[in-house]
Amino acid sequence: MTRREFIGAGLVATAATALQGEVTATVPGGAGMVSGVATAGMDGVRAGAGEAGARDLDAIQKEIDAVTPQDYSAFRDAGPDMPVSERDAVQARLPGLARYDRAFDKVFAEVQATTVAPGARPAVWYVYNMGFVVKTAERLFSIDLCHRQGPRFAPLLDFALITHNHGDHYTRPFYDAMNGHEGKTVVNNFVDNYGAHYRGKHPGGFTRGPKEFVFGDVKVKATVSDHNAYLIDYTMPFEIEIGDFRLYHTGDSQNIDKLNPAPEPDLWLVHPYCGMKPSLGVRKFAPKLTVIGHLQEFGHARDRWRFTFKEGLARVRDVEEAGGRALMPLWGDRIC
């Protein structure tokens, strides 16, 4: 199978054993995107990918570039109940939005079909932008889940984490589904999680400062960091422990001095262009695998903060040059 046939078949290469430096077989999916591990030798997206891979990424990049922030806003705001005929018409005109939806559908299906054994490493999926879904033996939760179909996850999730109050990291319909409809914990620093707090079913998640939470087999340590020189302590990084496995999601963090996790987290989920190169974190706390996120965010204009595959691969190389390992996942990928 050629690389182009691989993409056309709708198969997504995953990195379920990437932390051990291995590569798994492909699994059925619908996202139509391919990922790879920078140091694992996968025939996917990595620093130094060949000419054929570059052409494939260029084709996907053109589809994404065709979507304006206005196109995206209208599609997103229509929500999960958008009429099928209207959705199909938009996606036929803008295939990039079809990829966006198929990625969500893939993750939504795989989450429900996946069982994590007690003591096993969690399953981690990349949805969109800085949005991830994590499944453990006891809990299912999201981090910065920001997708027009996000409310569909509310009945399934045990809790949600949101790093900060920007429209590319959370949507109000998702928060309302979790807080009002389900009365579940939403850990955040900008809106009162009254649904969980007053119903007494779950602990309230609102906090403006550092705080620790425990949800079954998941321990969450929320801290504070700067988004930029003006938005001080605006972002809430999450250091998450699941048994011996540690995941560190830093949202849109610009100040490396305020990022102080325990050394060697298994996964570091990072915005690579928020005024801080990932190599700084690699040298400071030595993550086992750095996951490059916040690429291709439709809400940003093409020439203003919508970071491309090329820019993502540059940060993969930056991590490698600092002695680390990096992954540039694409929407819908399962990371481990």
mmCIF file with all atom_site columns, C-alpha atoms in Angstrom, residues 171-277:
data_model
loop_
_atom_site.group_PDB
_atom_site.id
_atom_site.type_symbol
_atom_site.label_atom_id
_atom_site.label_alt_id
_atom_site.label_comp_id
_atom_site.label_asym_id
_atom_site.label_entity_id
_atom_site.label_seq_id
_atom_site.pdbx_PDB_ins_code
_atom_site.Cartn_x
_atom_site.Cartn_y
_atom_site.Cartn_z
_atom_site.occupancy
_atom_site.B_iso_or_equiv
_atom_site.pdbx_formal_charge
_atom_site.auth_seq_id
_atom_site.auth_comp_id
_atom_site.auth_asym_id
_atom_site.auth_atom_id
_atom_site.pdbx_PDB_model_num
ATOM 1   C CA . THR A 1 171 ? -17.156 25.801 24.443 1.00 0.00 ? 171 THR A CA 1
ATOM 2   C CA . ARG A 1 172 ? -20.053 26.969 26.559 1.00 0.00 ? 172 ARG A CA 1
ATOM 3   C CA . PRO A 1 173 ? -22.380 24.208 25.260 1.00 0.00 ? 173 PRO A CA 1
ATOM 4   C CA . PHE A 1 174 ? -19.902 21.582 26.499 1.00 0.00 ? 174 PHE A CA 1
ATOM 5   C CA . TYR A 1 175 ? -19.604 23.274 29.896 1.00 0.00 ? 175 TYR A CA 1
ATOM 6   C CA . ASP A 1 176 ? -23.385 23.562 30.178 1.00 0.00 ? 176 ASP A CA 1
ATOM 7   C CA . ALA A 1 177 ? -23.814 19.891 29.291 1.00 0.00 ? 177 ALA A CA 1
ATOM 8   C CA . MET A 1 178 ? -21.323 18.860 31.980 1.00 0.00 ? 178 MET A CA 1
ATOM 9   C CA . ASN A 1 179 ? -22.337 21.372 34.668 1.00 0.00 ? 179 ASN A CA 1
ATOM 10  C CA . GLY A 1 180 ? -26.057 21.888 34.196 1.00 0.00 ? 180 GLY A CA 1
ATOM 11  C CA . HIS A 1 181 ? -27.301 18.709 32.564 1.00 0.00 ? 181 HIS A CA 1
ATOM 12  C CA . GLU A 1 182 ? -25.000 16.165 34.178 1.00 0.00 ? 182 GLU A CA 1
ATOM 13  C CA . GLY A 1 183 ? -23.919 17.959 37.374 1.00 0.00 ? 183 GLY A CA 1
ATOM 14  C CA . LYS A 1 184 ? -20.320 16.828 36.880 1.00 0.00 ? 184 LYS A CA 1
ATOM 15  C CA . THR A 1 185 ? -17.031 18.347 37.937 1.00 0.00 ? 185 THR A CA 1
ATOM 16  C CA . VAL A 1 186 ? -15.390 20.771 35.503 1.00 0.00 ? 186 VAL A CA 1
ATOM 17  C CA . VAL A 1 187 ? -12.013 21.840 36.910 1.00 0.00 ? 187 VAL A CA 1
ATOM 18  C CA . ASN A 1 188 ? -11.321 25.378 35.688 1.00 0.00 ? 188 ASN A CA 1
ATOM 19  C CA . ASN A 1 189 ? -10.305 28.863 36.846 1.00 0.00 ? 189 ASN A CA 1
ATOM 20  C CA . PHE A 1 190 ? -13.020 31.084 35.361 1.00 0.00 ? 190 PHE A CA 1
ATOM 21  C CA . VAL A 1 191 ? -16.578 29.826 35.941 1.00 0.00 ? 191 VAL A CA 1
ATOM 22  C CA . ASP A 1 192 ? -18.326 28.418 39.024 1.00 0.00 ? 192 ASP A CA 1
ATOM 23  C CA . ASN A 1 193 ? -18.986 24.696 38.691 1.00 0.00 ? 193 ASN A CA 1
ATOM 24  C CA . TYR A 1 194 ? -22.260 25.059 40.591 1.00 0.00 ? 194 TYR A CA 1
ATOM 25  C CA . GLY A 1 195 ? -23.932 22.015 39.045 1.00 0.00 ? 195 GLY A CA 1
ATOM 26  C CA . ALA A 1 196 ? -21.455 19.615 40.599 1.00 0.00 ? 196 ALA A CA 1
ATOM 27  C CA . HIS A 1 197 ? -21.097 21.573 43.833 1.00 0.00 ? 197 HIS A CA 1
ATOM 28  C CA . TYR A 1 198 ? -24.747 22.097 44.738 1.00 0.00 ? 198 TYR A CA 1
ATOM 29  C CA . ARG A 1 199 ? -26.062 18.755 43.602 1.00 0.00 ? 199 ARG A CA 1
ATOM 30  C CA . GLY A 1 200 ? -23.527 17.080 45.859 1.00 0.00 ? 200 GLY A CA 1
ATOM 31  C CA . LYS A 1 201 ? -22.900 14.309 43.356 1.00 0.00 ? 201 LYS A CA 1
ATOM 32  C CA . HIS A 1 202 ? -19.382 15.486 42.544 1.00 0.00 ? 202 HIS A CA 1
ATOM 33  C CA . PRO A 1 203 ? -16.927 18.030 43.973 1.00 0.00 ? 203 PRO A CA 1
ATOM 34  C CA . GLY A 1 204 ? -17.041 21.513 42.474 1.00 0.00 ? 204 GLY A CA 1
ATOM 35  C CA . GLY A 1 205 ? -14.101 22.182 40.182 1.00 0.00 ? 205 GLY A CA 1
ATOM 36  C CA . PHE A 1 206 ? -13.701 25.959 40.282 1.00 0.00 ? 206 PHE A CA 1
ATOM 37  C CA . THR A 1 207 ? -10.399 27.242 41.649 1.00 0.00 ? 207 THR A CA 1
ATOM 38  C CA . ARG A 1 208 ? -8.282  30.300 40.939 1.00 0.00 ? 208 ARG A CA 1
ATOM 39  C CA . GLY A 1 209 ? -5.138  28.919 42.536 1.00 0.00 ? 209 GLY A CA 1
ATOM 40  C CA . PRO A 1 210 ? -3.272  25.648 42.900 1.00 0.00 ? 210 PRO A CA 1
ATOM 41  C CA . LYS A 1 211 ? -5.440  22.784 44.079 1.00 0.00 ? 211 LYS A CA 1
ATOM 42  C CA . GLU A 1 212 ? -5.427  18.990 44.048 1.00 0.00 ? 212 GLU A CA 1
ATOM 43  C CA . PHE A 1 213 ? -8.336  16.734 43.114 1.00 0.00 ? 213 PHE A CA 1
ATOM 44  C CA . VAL A 1 214 ? -8.818  12.974 43.274 1.00 0.00 ? 214 VAL A CA 1
ATOM 45  C CA . PHE A 1 215 ? -11.228 11.149 40.959 1.00 0.00 ? 215 PHE A CA 1
ATOM 46  C CA . GLY A 1 216 ? -11.000 7.407  41.500 1.00 0.00 ? 216 GLY A CA 1
ATOM 47  C CA . ASP A 1 217 ? -7.631  6.282  40.171 1.00 0.00 ? 217 ASP A CA 1
ATOM 48  C CA . VAL A 1 218 ? -6.823  9.777  38.829 1.00 0.00 ? 218 VAL A CA 1
ATOM 49  C CA . LYS A 1 219 ? -5.007  12.471 40.805 1.00 0.00 ? 219 LYS A CA 1
ATOM 50  C CA . VAL A 1 220 ? -5.041  15.980 39.331 1.00 0.00 ? 220 VAL A CA 1
ATOM 51  C CA . LYS A 1 221 ? -2.744  18.770 40.478 1.00 0.00 ? 221 LYS A CA 1
ATOM 52  C CA . ALA A 1 222 ? -3.858  22.124 39.090 1.00 0.00 ? 222 ALA A CA 1
ATOM 53  C CA . THR A 1 223 ? -1.288  24.930 39.094 1.00 0.00 ? 223 THR A CA 1
ATOM 54  C CA . VAL A 1 224 ? -1.028  28.386 37.496 1.00 0.00 ? 224 VAL A CA 1
ATOM 55  C CA . SER A 1 225 ? 1.017   29.784 34.636 1.00 0.00 ? 225 SER A CA 1
ATOM 56  C CA . ASP A 1 226 ? 1.161   32.831 32.380 1.00 0.00 ? 226 ASP A CA 1
ATOM 57  C CA . HIS A 1 227 ? -0.428  32.790 28.951 1.00 0.00 ? 227 HIS A CA 1
ATOM 58  C CA . ASN A 1 228 ? 1.738   35.755 27.944 1.00 0.00 ? 228 ASN A CA 1
ATOM 59  C CA . ALA A 1 229 ? 3.282   38.880 29.442 1.00 0.00 ? 229 ALA A CA 1
ATOM 60  C CA . TYR A 1 230 ? -0.182  40.400 30.009 1.00 0.00 ? 230 TYR A CA 1
ATOM 61  C CA . LEU A 1 231 ? -2.336  37.401 30.979 1.00 0.00 ? 231 LEU A CA 1
ATOM 62  C CA . ILE A 1 232 ? -0.537  36.508 34.202 1.00 0.00 ? 232 ILE A CA 1
ATOM 63  C CA . ASP A 1 233 ? -1.590  33.271 35.956 1.00 0.00 ? 233 ASP A CA 1
ATOM 64  C CA . TYR A 1 234 ? -4.292  32.969 33.298 1.00 0.00 ? 234 TYR A CA 1
ATOM 65  C CA . THR A 1 235 ? -3.615  29.363 32.302 1.00 0.00 ? 235 THR A CA 1
ATOM 66  C CA . MET A 1 236 ? -4.024  26.337 34.564 1.00 0.00 ? 236 MET A CA 1
ATOM 67  C CA . PRO A 1 237 ? -1.595  23.497 33.755 1.00 0.00 ? 237 PRO A CA 1
ATOM 68  C CA . PHE A 1 238 ? -2.600  20.039 34.955 1.00 0.00 ? 238 PHE A CA 1
ATOM 69  C CA . GLU A 1 239 ? -0.195  17.435 36.318 1.00 0.00 ? 239 GLU A CA 1
ATOM 70  C CA . ILE A 1 240 ? -2.130  14.174 36.240 1.00 0.00 ? 240 ILE A CA 1
ATOM 71  C CA . GLU A 1 241 ? -1.158  10.915 37.953 1.00 0.00 ? 241 GLU A CA 1
ATOM 72  C CA . ILE A 1 242 ? -2.720  7.571  37.039 1.00 0.00 ? 242 ILE A CA 1
ATOM 73  C CA . GLY A 1 243 ? -0.824  4.980  39.043 1.00 0.00 ? 243 GLY A CA 1
ATOM 74  C CA . ASP A 1 244 ? 2.779   5.234  37.877 1.00 0.00 ? 244 ASP A CA 1
ATOM 75  C CA . PHE A 1 245 ? 1.793   7.072  34.691 1.00 0.00 ? 245 PHE A CA 1
ATOM 76  C CA . ARG A 1 246 ? 2.036   10.864 34.627 1.00 0.00 ? 246 ARG A CA 1
ATOM 77  C CA . LEU A 1 247 ? 0.563   13.200 32.044 1.00 0.00 ? 247 LEU A CA 1
ATOM 78  C CA . TYR A 1 248 ? 1.316   16.934 31.965 1.00 0.00 ? 248 TYR A CA 1
ATOM 79  C CA . HIS A 1 249 ? -0.963  19.277 29.996 1.00 0.00 ? 249 HIS A CA 1
ATOM 80  C CA . THR A 1 250 ? 0.210   22.882 30.061 1.00 0.00 ? 250 THR A CA 1
ATOM 81  C CA . GLY A 1 251 ? -2.492  24.543 27.954 1.00 0.00 ? 251 GLY A CA 1
ATOM 82  C CA . ASP A 1 252 ? -1.295  27.863 26.549 1.00 0.00 ? 252 ASP A CA 1
ATOM 83  C CA . SER A 1 253 ? 1.684   28.426 28.853 1.00 0.00 ? 253 SER A CA 1
ATOM 84  C CA . GLN A 1 254 ? 4.376   30.938 28.033 1.00 0.00 ? 254 GLN A CA 1
ATOM 85  C CA . ASN A 1 255 ? 6.437   31.063 31.230 1.00 0.00 ? 255 ASN A CA 1
ATOM 86  C CA . ILE A 1 256 ? 8.761   28.068 31.658 1.00 0.00 ? 256 ILE A CA 1
ATOM 87  C CA . ASP A 1 257 ? 9.662   29.271 35.176 1.00 0.00 ? 257 ASP A CA 1
ATOM 88  C CA . LYS A 1 258 ? 6.110   28.472 36.336 1.00 0.00 ? 258 LYS A CA 1
ATOM 89  C CA . LEU A 1 259 ? 6.129   24.947 34.889 1.00 0.00 ? 259 LEU A CA 1
ATOM 90  C CA . ASN A 1 260 ? 7.496   22.730 37.641 1.00 0.00 ? 260 ASN A CA 1
ATOM 91  C CA . PRO A 1 261 ? 6.152   19.180 37.395 1.00 0.00 ? 261 PRO A CA 1
ATOM 92  C CA . ALA A 1 262 ? 7.867   16.193 38.938 1.00 0.00 ? 262 ALA A CA 1
ATOM 93  C CA . PRO A 1 263 ? 10.674  15.152 36.577 1.00 0.00 ? 263 PRO A CA 1
ATOM 94  C CA . GLU A 1 264 ? 10.119  12.877 33.589 1.00 0.00 ? 264 GLU A CA 1
ATOM 95  C CA . PRO A 1 265 ? 6.358   12.910 32.984 1.00 0.00 ? 265 PRO A CA 1
ATOM 96  C CA . ASP A 1 266 ? 5.365   10.173 30.542 1.00 0.00 ? 266 ASP A CA 1
ATOM 97  C CA . LEU A 1 267 ? 3.530   12.606 28.255 1.00 0.00 ? 267 LEU A CA 1
ATOM 98  C CA . TRP A 1 268 ? 3.855   16.365 27.948 1.00 0.00 ? 268 TRP A CA 1
ATOM 99  C CA . LEU A 1 269 ? 0.996   17.897 25.944 1.00 0.00 ? 269 LEU A CA 1
ATOM 100 C CA . VAL A 1 270 ? 2.249   21.302 24.840 1.00 0.00 ? 270 VAL A CA 1
ATOM 101 C CA . HIS A 1 271 ? 1.404   24.380 22.779 1.00 0.00 ? 271 HIS A CA 1
ATOM 102 C CA . PRO A 1 272 ? 4.674   24.804 20.859 1.00 0.00 ? 272 PRO A CA 1
ATOM 103 C CA . TYR A 1 273 ? 4.208   28.426 19.769 1.00 0.00 ? 273 TYR A CA 1
ATOM 104 C CA . CYS A 1 274 ? 3.046   30.299 22.849 1.00 0.00 ? 274 CYS A CA 1
ATOM 105 C CA . GLY A 1 275 ? 6.309   32.146 23.363 1.00 0.00 ? 275 GLY A CA 1
ATOM 106 C CA . MET A 1 276 ? 8.075   29.106 24.784 1.00 0.00 ? 276 MET A CA 1
ATOM 107 C CA . LYS A 1 277 ? 9.967   26.479 22.803 1.00 0.00 ? 277 LYS A CA 1
#
